[in-house]
Short mmCIF file of C-alpha atoms in Angstrom, two decimals:
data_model
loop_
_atom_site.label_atom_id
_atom_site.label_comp_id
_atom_site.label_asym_id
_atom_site.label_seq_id
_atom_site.Cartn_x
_atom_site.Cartn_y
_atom_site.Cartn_z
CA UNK A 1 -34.90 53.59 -19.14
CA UNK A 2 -35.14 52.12 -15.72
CA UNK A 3 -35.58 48.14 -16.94
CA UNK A 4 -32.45 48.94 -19.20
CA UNK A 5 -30.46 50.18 -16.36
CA UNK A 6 -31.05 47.69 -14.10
CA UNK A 7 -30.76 44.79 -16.65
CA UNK A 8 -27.10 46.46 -17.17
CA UNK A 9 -26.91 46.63 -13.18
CA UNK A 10 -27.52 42.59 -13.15
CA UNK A 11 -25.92 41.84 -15.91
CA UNK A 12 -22.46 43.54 -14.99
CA UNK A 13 -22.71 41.94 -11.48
CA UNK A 14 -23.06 37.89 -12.80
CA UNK A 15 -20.48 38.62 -14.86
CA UNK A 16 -18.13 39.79 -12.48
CA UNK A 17 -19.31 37.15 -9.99
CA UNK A 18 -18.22 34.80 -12.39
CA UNK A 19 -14.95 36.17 -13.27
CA UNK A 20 -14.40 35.87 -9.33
CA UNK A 21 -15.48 32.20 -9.30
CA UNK A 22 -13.40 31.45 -12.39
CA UNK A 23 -10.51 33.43 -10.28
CA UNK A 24 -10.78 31.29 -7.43
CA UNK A 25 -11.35 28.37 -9.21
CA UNK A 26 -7.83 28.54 -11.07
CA UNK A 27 -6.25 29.82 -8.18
CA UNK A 28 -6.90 26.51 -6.31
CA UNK A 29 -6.00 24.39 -9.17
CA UNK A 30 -2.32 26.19 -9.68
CA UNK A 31 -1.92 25.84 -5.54
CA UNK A 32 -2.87 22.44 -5.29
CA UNK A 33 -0.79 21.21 -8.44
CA UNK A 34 1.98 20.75 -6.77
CA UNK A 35 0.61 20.58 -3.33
CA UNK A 36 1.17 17.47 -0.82
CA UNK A 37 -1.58 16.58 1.00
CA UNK A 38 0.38 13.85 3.37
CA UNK A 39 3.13 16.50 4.54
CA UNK A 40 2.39 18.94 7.58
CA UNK A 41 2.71 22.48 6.96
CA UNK A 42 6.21 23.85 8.31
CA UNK A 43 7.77 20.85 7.58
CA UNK A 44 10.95 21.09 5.85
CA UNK A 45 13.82 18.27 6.84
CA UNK A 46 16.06 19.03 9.93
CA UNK A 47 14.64 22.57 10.22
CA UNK A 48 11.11 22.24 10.65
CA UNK A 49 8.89 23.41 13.63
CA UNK A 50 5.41 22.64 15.05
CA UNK A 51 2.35 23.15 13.24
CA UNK A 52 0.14 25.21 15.05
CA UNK A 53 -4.02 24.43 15.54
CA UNK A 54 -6.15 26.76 16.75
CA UNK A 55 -9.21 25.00 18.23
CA UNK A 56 -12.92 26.12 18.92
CA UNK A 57 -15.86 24.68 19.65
CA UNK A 58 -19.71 25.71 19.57
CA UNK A 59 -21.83 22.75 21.80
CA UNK A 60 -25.14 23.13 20.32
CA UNK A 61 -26.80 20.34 22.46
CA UNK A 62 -26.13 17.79 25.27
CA UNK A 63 -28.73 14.93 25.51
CA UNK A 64 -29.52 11.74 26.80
CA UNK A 65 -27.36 11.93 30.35
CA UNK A 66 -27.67 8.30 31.71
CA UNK A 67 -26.93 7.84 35.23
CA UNK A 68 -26.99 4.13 35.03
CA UNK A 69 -24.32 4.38 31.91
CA UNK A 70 -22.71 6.75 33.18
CA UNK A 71 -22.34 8.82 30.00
CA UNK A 72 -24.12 11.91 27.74
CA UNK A 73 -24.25 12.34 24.45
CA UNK A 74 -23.32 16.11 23.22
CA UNK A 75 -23.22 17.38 19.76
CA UNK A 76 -21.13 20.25 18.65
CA UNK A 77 -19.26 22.30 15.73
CA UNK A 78 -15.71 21.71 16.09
CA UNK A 79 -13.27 24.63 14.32
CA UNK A 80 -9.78 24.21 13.77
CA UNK A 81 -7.86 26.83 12.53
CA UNK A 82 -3.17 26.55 11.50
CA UNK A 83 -1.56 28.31 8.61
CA UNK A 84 -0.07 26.55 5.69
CA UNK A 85 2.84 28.34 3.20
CA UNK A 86 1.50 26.58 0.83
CA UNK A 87 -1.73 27.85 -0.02
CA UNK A 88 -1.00 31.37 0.36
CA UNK A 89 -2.60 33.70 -2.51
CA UNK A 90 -2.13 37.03 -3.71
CA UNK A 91 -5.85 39.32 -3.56
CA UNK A 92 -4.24 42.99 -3.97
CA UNK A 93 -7.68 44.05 -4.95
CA UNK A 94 -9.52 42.17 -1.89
CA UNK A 95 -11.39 40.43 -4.39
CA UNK A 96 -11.42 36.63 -3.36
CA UNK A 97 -11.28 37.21 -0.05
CA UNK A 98 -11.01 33.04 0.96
CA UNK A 99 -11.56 30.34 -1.13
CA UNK A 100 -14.20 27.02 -0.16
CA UNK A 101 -12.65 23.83 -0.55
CA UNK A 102 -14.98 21.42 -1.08
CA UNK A 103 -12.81 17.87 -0.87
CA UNK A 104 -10.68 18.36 2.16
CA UNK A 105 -8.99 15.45 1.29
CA UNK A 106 -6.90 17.49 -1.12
CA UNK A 107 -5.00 19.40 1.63
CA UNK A 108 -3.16 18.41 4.94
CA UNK A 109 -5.48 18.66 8.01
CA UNK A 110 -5.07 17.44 11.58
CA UNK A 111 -5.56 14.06 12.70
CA UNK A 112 -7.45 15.32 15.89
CA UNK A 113 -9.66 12.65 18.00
CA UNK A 114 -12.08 12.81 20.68
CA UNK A 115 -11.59 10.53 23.88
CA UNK A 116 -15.55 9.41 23.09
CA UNK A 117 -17.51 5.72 23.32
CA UNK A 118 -19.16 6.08 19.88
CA UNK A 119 -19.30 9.50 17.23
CA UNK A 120 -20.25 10.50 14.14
CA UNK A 121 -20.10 13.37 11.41
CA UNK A 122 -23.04 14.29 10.14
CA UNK A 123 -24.12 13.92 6.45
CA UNK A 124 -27.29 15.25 5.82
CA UNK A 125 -27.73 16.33 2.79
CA UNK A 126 -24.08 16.45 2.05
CA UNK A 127 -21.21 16.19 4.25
CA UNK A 128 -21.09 18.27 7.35
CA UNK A 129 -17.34 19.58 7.02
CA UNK A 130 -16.38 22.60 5.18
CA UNK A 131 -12.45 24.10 4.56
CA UNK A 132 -12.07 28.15 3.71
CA UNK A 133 -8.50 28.95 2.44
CA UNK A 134 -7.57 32.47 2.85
CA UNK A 135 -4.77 35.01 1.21
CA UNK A 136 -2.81 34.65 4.47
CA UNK A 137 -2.49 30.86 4.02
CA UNK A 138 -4.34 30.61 7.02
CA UNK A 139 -7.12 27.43 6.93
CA UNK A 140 -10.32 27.36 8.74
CA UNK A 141 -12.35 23.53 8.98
CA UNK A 142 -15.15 23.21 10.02
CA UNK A 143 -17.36 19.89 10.55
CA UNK A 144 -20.41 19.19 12.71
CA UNK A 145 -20.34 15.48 15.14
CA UNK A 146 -22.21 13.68 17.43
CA UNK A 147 -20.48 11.95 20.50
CA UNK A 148 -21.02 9.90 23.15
CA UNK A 149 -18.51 10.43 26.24
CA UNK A 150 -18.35 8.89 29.29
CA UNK A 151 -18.72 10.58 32.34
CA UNK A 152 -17.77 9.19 35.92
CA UNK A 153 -20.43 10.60 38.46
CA UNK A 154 -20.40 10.82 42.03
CA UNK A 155 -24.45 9.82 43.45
CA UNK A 156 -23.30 10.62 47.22
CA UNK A 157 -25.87 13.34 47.17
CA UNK A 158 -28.13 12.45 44.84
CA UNK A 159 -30.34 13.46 43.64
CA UNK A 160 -29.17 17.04 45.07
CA UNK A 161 -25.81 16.16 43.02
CA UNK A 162 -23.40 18.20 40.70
CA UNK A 163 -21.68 16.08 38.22
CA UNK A 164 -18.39 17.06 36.36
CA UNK A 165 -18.37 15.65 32.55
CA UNK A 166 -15.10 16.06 30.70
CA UNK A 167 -13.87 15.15 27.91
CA UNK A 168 -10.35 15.36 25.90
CA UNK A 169 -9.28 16.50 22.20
CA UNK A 170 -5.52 15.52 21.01
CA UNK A 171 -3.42 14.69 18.30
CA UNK A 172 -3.57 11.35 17.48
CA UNK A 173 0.11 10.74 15.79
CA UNK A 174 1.51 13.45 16.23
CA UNK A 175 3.58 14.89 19.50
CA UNK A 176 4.19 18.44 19.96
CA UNK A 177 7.42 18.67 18.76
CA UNK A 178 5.15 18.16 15.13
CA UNK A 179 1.47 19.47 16.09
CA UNK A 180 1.08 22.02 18.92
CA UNK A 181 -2.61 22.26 20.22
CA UNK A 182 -4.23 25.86 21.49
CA UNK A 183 -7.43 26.99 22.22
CA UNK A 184 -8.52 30.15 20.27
CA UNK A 185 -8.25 33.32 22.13
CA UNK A 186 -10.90 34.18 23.38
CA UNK A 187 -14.27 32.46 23.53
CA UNK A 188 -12.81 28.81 23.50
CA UNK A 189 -16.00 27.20 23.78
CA UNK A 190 -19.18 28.40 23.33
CA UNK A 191 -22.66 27.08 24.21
CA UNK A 192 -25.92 27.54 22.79
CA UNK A 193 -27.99 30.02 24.35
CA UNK A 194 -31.21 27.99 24.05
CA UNK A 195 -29.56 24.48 25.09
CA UNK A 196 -32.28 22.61 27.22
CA UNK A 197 -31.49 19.62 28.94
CA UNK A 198 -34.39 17.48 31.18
CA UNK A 199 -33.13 16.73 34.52
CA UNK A 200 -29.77 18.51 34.32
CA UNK A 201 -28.74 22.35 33.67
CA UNK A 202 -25.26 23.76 32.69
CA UNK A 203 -23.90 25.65 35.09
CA UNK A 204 -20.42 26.15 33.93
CA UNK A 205 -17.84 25.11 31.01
CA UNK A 206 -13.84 25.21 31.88
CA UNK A 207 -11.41 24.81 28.91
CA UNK A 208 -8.05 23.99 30.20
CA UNK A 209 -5.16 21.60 28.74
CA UNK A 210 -4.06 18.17 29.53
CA UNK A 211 -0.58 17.39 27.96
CA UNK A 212 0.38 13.52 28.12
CA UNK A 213 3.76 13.23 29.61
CA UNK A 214 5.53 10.64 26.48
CA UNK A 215 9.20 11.56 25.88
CA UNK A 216 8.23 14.73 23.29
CA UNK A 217 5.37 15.67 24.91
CA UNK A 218 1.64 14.91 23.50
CA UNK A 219 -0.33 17.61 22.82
CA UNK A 220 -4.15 17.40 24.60
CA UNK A 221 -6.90 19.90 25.11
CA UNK A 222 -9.77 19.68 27.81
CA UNK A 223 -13.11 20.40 28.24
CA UNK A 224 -14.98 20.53 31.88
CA UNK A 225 -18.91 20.59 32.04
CA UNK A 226 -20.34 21.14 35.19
CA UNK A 227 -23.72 20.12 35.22
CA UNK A 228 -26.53 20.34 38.54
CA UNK A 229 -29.38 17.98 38.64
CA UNK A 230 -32.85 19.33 38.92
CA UNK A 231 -34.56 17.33 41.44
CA UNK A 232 -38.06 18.53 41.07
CA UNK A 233 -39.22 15.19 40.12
CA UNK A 234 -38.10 13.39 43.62
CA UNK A 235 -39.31 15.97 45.24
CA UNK A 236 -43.18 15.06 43.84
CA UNK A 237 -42.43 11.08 43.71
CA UNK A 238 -41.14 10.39 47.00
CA UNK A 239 -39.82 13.36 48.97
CA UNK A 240 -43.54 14.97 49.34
CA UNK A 241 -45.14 11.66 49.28
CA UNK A 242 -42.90 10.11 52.08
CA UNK A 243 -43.71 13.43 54.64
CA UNK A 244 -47.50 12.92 54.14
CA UNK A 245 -47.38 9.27 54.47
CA UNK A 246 -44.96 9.55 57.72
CA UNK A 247 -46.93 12.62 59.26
CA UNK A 248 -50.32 10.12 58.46
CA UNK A 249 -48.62 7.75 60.61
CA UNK A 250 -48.62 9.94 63.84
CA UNK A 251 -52.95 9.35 63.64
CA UNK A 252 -52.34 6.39 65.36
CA UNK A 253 -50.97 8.46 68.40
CA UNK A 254 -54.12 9.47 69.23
CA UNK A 255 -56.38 6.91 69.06
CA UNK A 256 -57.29 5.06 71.97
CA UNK A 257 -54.79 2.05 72.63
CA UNK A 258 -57.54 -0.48 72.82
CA UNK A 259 -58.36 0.43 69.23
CA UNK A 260 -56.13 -2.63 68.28
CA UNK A 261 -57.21 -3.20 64.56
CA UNK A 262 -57.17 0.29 63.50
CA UNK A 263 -53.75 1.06 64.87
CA UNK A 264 -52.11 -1.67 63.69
CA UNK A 265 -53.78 -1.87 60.23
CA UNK A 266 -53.35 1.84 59.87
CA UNK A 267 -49.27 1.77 60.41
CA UNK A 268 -48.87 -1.47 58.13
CA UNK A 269 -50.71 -0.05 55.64
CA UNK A 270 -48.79 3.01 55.41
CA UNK A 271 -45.75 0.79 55.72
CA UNK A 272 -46.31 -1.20 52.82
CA UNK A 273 -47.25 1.82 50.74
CA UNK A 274 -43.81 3.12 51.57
CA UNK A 275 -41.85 0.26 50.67
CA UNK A 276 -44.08 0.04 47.23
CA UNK A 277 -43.07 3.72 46.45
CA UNK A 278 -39.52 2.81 47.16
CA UNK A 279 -39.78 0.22 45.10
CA UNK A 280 -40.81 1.24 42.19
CA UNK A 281 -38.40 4.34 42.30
CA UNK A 282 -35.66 2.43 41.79
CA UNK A 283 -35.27 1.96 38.77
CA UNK A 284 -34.59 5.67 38.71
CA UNK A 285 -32.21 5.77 41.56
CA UNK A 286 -28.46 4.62 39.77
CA UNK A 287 -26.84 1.86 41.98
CA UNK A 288 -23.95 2.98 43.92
CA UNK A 289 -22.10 1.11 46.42
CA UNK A 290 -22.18 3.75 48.92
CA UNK A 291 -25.29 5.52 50.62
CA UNK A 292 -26.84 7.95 48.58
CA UNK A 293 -28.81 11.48 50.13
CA UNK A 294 -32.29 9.21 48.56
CA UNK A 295 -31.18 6.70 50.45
CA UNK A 296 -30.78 8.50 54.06
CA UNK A 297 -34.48 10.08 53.97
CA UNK A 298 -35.95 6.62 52.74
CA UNK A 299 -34.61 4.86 55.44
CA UNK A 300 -35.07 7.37 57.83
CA UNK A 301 -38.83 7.89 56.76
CA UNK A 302 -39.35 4.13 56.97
CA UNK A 303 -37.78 3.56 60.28
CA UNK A 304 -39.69 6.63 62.04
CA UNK A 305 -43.11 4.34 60.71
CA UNK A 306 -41.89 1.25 61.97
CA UNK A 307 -41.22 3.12 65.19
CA UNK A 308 -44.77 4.02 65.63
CA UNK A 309 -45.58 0.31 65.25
CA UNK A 310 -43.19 -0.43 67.69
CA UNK A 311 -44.31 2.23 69.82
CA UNK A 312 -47.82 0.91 69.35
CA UNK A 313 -46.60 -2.61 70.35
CA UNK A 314 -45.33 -1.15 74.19
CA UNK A 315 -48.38 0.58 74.13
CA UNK A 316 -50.46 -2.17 73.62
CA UNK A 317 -48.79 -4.11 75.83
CA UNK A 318 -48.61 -1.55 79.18
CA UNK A 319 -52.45 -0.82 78.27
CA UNK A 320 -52.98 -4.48 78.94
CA UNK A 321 -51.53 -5.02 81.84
CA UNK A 322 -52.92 -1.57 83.45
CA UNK A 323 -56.23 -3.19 82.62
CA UNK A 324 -55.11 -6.16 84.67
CA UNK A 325 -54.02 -4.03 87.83
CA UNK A 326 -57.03 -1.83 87.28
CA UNK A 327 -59.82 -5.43 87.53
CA UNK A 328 -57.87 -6.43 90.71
CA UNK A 329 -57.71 -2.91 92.05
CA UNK A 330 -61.70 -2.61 91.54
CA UNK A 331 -61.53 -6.01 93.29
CA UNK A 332 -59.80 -4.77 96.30
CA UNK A 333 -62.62 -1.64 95.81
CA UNK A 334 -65.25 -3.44 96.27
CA UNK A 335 -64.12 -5.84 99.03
CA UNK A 336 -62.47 -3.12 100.95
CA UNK A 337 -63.74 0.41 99.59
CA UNK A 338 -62.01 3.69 99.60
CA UNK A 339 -64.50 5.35 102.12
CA UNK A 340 -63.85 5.62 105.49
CA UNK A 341 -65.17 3.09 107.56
CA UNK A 342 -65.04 3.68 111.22
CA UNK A 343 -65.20 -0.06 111.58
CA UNK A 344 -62.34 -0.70 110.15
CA UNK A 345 -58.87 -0.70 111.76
CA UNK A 346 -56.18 2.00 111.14
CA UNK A 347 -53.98 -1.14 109.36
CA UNK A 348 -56.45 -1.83 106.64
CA UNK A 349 -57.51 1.99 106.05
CA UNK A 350 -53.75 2.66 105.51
CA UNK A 351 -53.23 -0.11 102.74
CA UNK A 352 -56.58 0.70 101.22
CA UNK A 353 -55.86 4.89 100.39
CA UNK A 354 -52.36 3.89 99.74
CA UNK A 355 -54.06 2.04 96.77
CA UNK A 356 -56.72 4.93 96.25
CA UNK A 357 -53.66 7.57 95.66
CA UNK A 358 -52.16 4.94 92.97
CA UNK A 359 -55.36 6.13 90.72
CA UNK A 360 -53.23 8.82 88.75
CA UNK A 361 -52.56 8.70 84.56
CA UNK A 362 -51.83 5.53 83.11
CA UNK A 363 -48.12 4.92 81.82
CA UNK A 364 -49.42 4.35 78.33
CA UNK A 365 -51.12 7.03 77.78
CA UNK A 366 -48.53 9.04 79.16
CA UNK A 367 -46.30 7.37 76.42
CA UNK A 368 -48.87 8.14 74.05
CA UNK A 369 -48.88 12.06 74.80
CA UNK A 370 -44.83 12.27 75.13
CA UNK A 371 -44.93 10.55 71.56
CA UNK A 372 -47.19 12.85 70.08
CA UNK A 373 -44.56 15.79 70.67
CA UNK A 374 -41.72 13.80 70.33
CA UNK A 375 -41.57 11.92 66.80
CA UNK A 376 -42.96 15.35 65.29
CA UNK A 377 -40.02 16.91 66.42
CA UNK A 378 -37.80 14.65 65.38
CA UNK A 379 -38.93 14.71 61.86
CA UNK A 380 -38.07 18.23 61.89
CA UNK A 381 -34.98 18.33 63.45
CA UNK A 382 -34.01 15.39 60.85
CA UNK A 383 -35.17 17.38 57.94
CA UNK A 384 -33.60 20.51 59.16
CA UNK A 385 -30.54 18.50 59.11
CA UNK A 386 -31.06 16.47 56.13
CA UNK A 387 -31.92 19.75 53.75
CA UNK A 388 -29.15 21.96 55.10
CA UNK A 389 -26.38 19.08 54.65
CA UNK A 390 -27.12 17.81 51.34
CA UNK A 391 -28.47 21.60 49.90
CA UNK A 392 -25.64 23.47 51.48
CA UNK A 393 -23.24 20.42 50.96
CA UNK A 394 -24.26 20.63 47.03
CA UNK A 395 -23.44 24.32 46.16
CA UNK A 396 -20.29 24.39 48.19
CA UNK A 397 -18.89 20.79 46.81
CA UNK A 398 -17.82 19.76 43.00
CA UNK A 399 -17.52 23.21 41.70
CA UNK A 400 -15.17 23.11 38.73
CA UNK A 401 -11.92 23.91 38.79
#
């Protein structure tokens, strides 16, 4: 008794499902008999007024940001939403509910375009656009695309840098006084909650308008994407590397000045390791014709090395000649002496400890010890400087409007 009753159960529902889908079916057909597919909706001669779209869109991923390009690629559902007269319905009983179209082509919809370098729809397995007709008239499309947009970025404080992407949606033939653009009510846009991008995150999305100013007006809608760079990878490749190979260089502070070879050998070599790193990071550094934040600290980090050479260099040099004054001094020593002699006369005793009390640290080594505190301390005033500009500079510049 069961089986029989829920064989009747099934068989009652297909059969009203189809009587639906027969319903809608001839529905369509008698609204789109005499439908026009190449005449807006509201228009009616001399007393016609705008068609209005509704517009919302769903970004389910951004990918592939080039800096050298200078553009992203971002994929999306787009919505659009209007009324047309023309395919309104009667559903007293609520049965229908909305009708899919399958062939939009049959109906009027907006010529909307995207201000993009290269796009696509998406057509896999079928067609990735989709129109629902309800009672009301009202007509929701749907369709799924790929762009490519341009994006104009600003590297002065790379790679600590916030870029803002945007990107524009209007009417292509149609001015306002015909098509009137407006974001839906409420959630505009919307972003996927699991988007993941490599060396950028989302911080914020505006949606705003941007009406061109032709005689009628020109209907435009506008979409800001502030993005922050994650610079985790510079830090690794050639922030942490440059500290090490710059606080490496201060070794050569402390070894003796006569230790010619290993000073000098030890600072080149660090030198040229530098400049390799550099190097080969640019590639990843985008060309700008301006000084970037990368720029600054490699520079900097370079020019505190070759300082220590140079330092080395006067070093070298007063060490030399100290060496010099010290042989003839010994040679004065041993001719004269610094003892007393009561033999001698008061004259030559005077000259003789006047040369004795010149015996005191020599000016290299002095150098040596001032540098030790010195370029230390400059490296940290420059990094306390450095990190608080371009850190602080970055989360108080670019923020979306």
């Amino acid at each position: 008794m069961r089986s029989l009753s829920c064989f009747l159960l099934l068989l009652f529902v297909h059969i009203s499902h189809g009587n639906i889908a027969q319903h809608k079916k001839n529905t369509l057909d008698k609204m789109l008999k005499a439908y026009e597919a190449s005449v807006r909706p509201f228009m009616s001669g001399t007393s016609d007024f705008p068609t209005k779209i509704s517009v919302n869109i769903f970004i389910t991923d951004i990918f592939d940001i080039s800096d050298v390009k200078q553009d992203y690629v971002i994929q999306m559902y787009l919505r659009e939403i209007w009324d047309d007269p023309r395919l309104r319905y009667p559903d007293p009983e609520g049965t229908v509910q909305s009708i899919p179209l399958g062939s939009i082509s049959k109906i009027w919809t907006p010529d909307l375009f995207f201000n993009e370098r290269e796009g696509h729809f998406h057509n896999i397995q079928k067609a990735n656009r989709f129109v629902r007709i309800y009672p009301t008239g009202k007509i929701s499309y749907n369709s799924r695309l790929t762009m490519k947009m341009h994006c104009p970025m600003n590297f002065k404080y790379f790679p600590f840098d916030r870029q803002i992407c945007s990107f524009e949606l209007e009417s292509y033939g149609f001015e306002t006084k015909d098509v009137s653009l407006k974001w839906v009510d409420g959630n505009a846009i919307q972003v996927n909650s699991k988007l993941h991008m490599s060396n950028f995150i989302l911080e914020d999305f505006v949606s705003g308008y941007c009406d061109k100013p032709t005689k009628h007006g020109h209907g435009c809608l506008s979409v800001k994407l502030q993005m922050k760079r994650q610079y985790g990878f510079y830090l690794t490749q050639i922030f942490v590397p440059f500290v090490i190979l710059v606080a490496v260089s201060w070794l050569s502070l402390w070894l003796d000045a006569r230790a010619v070879i290993l000073r000098l050998s030890l600072i080149l070599v660090l030198l040229f390791m530098m400049i390799m790193i550099s190097t080969e990071i640019q590639s990843l550094i985008p060309a700008a014709s301006y000084t970037k934040a990368i720029d600054i600290w490699i520079a900097v980090c370079i020019s505190l090395v070759f300082a220590t050479l140079l330092q080395f260099i006067l070093v070298n040099q007063l060490a030399r000649r100290e060496r010099r004054v010290r042989i003839s001094e010994n040679h004065a020593t041993k001719n004269g002496g610094c003892k007393r002699n009561g033999k001698q006369n008061s004259h030559k005793m005077t000259n003789i400890l006047e040369k004795c009390a010149h015996h005191h640290i020599p000016l290299s080594k002095r150098i040596d010890f001032i540098c030790r505190v010195l370029f230390p301390v400059a490296f940290v005033i420059f990094n306390c400087i450095f990190w608080f500009t371009y850190i602080k500079g970055r989360d108080s510049r670019h923020i979306i409007k």
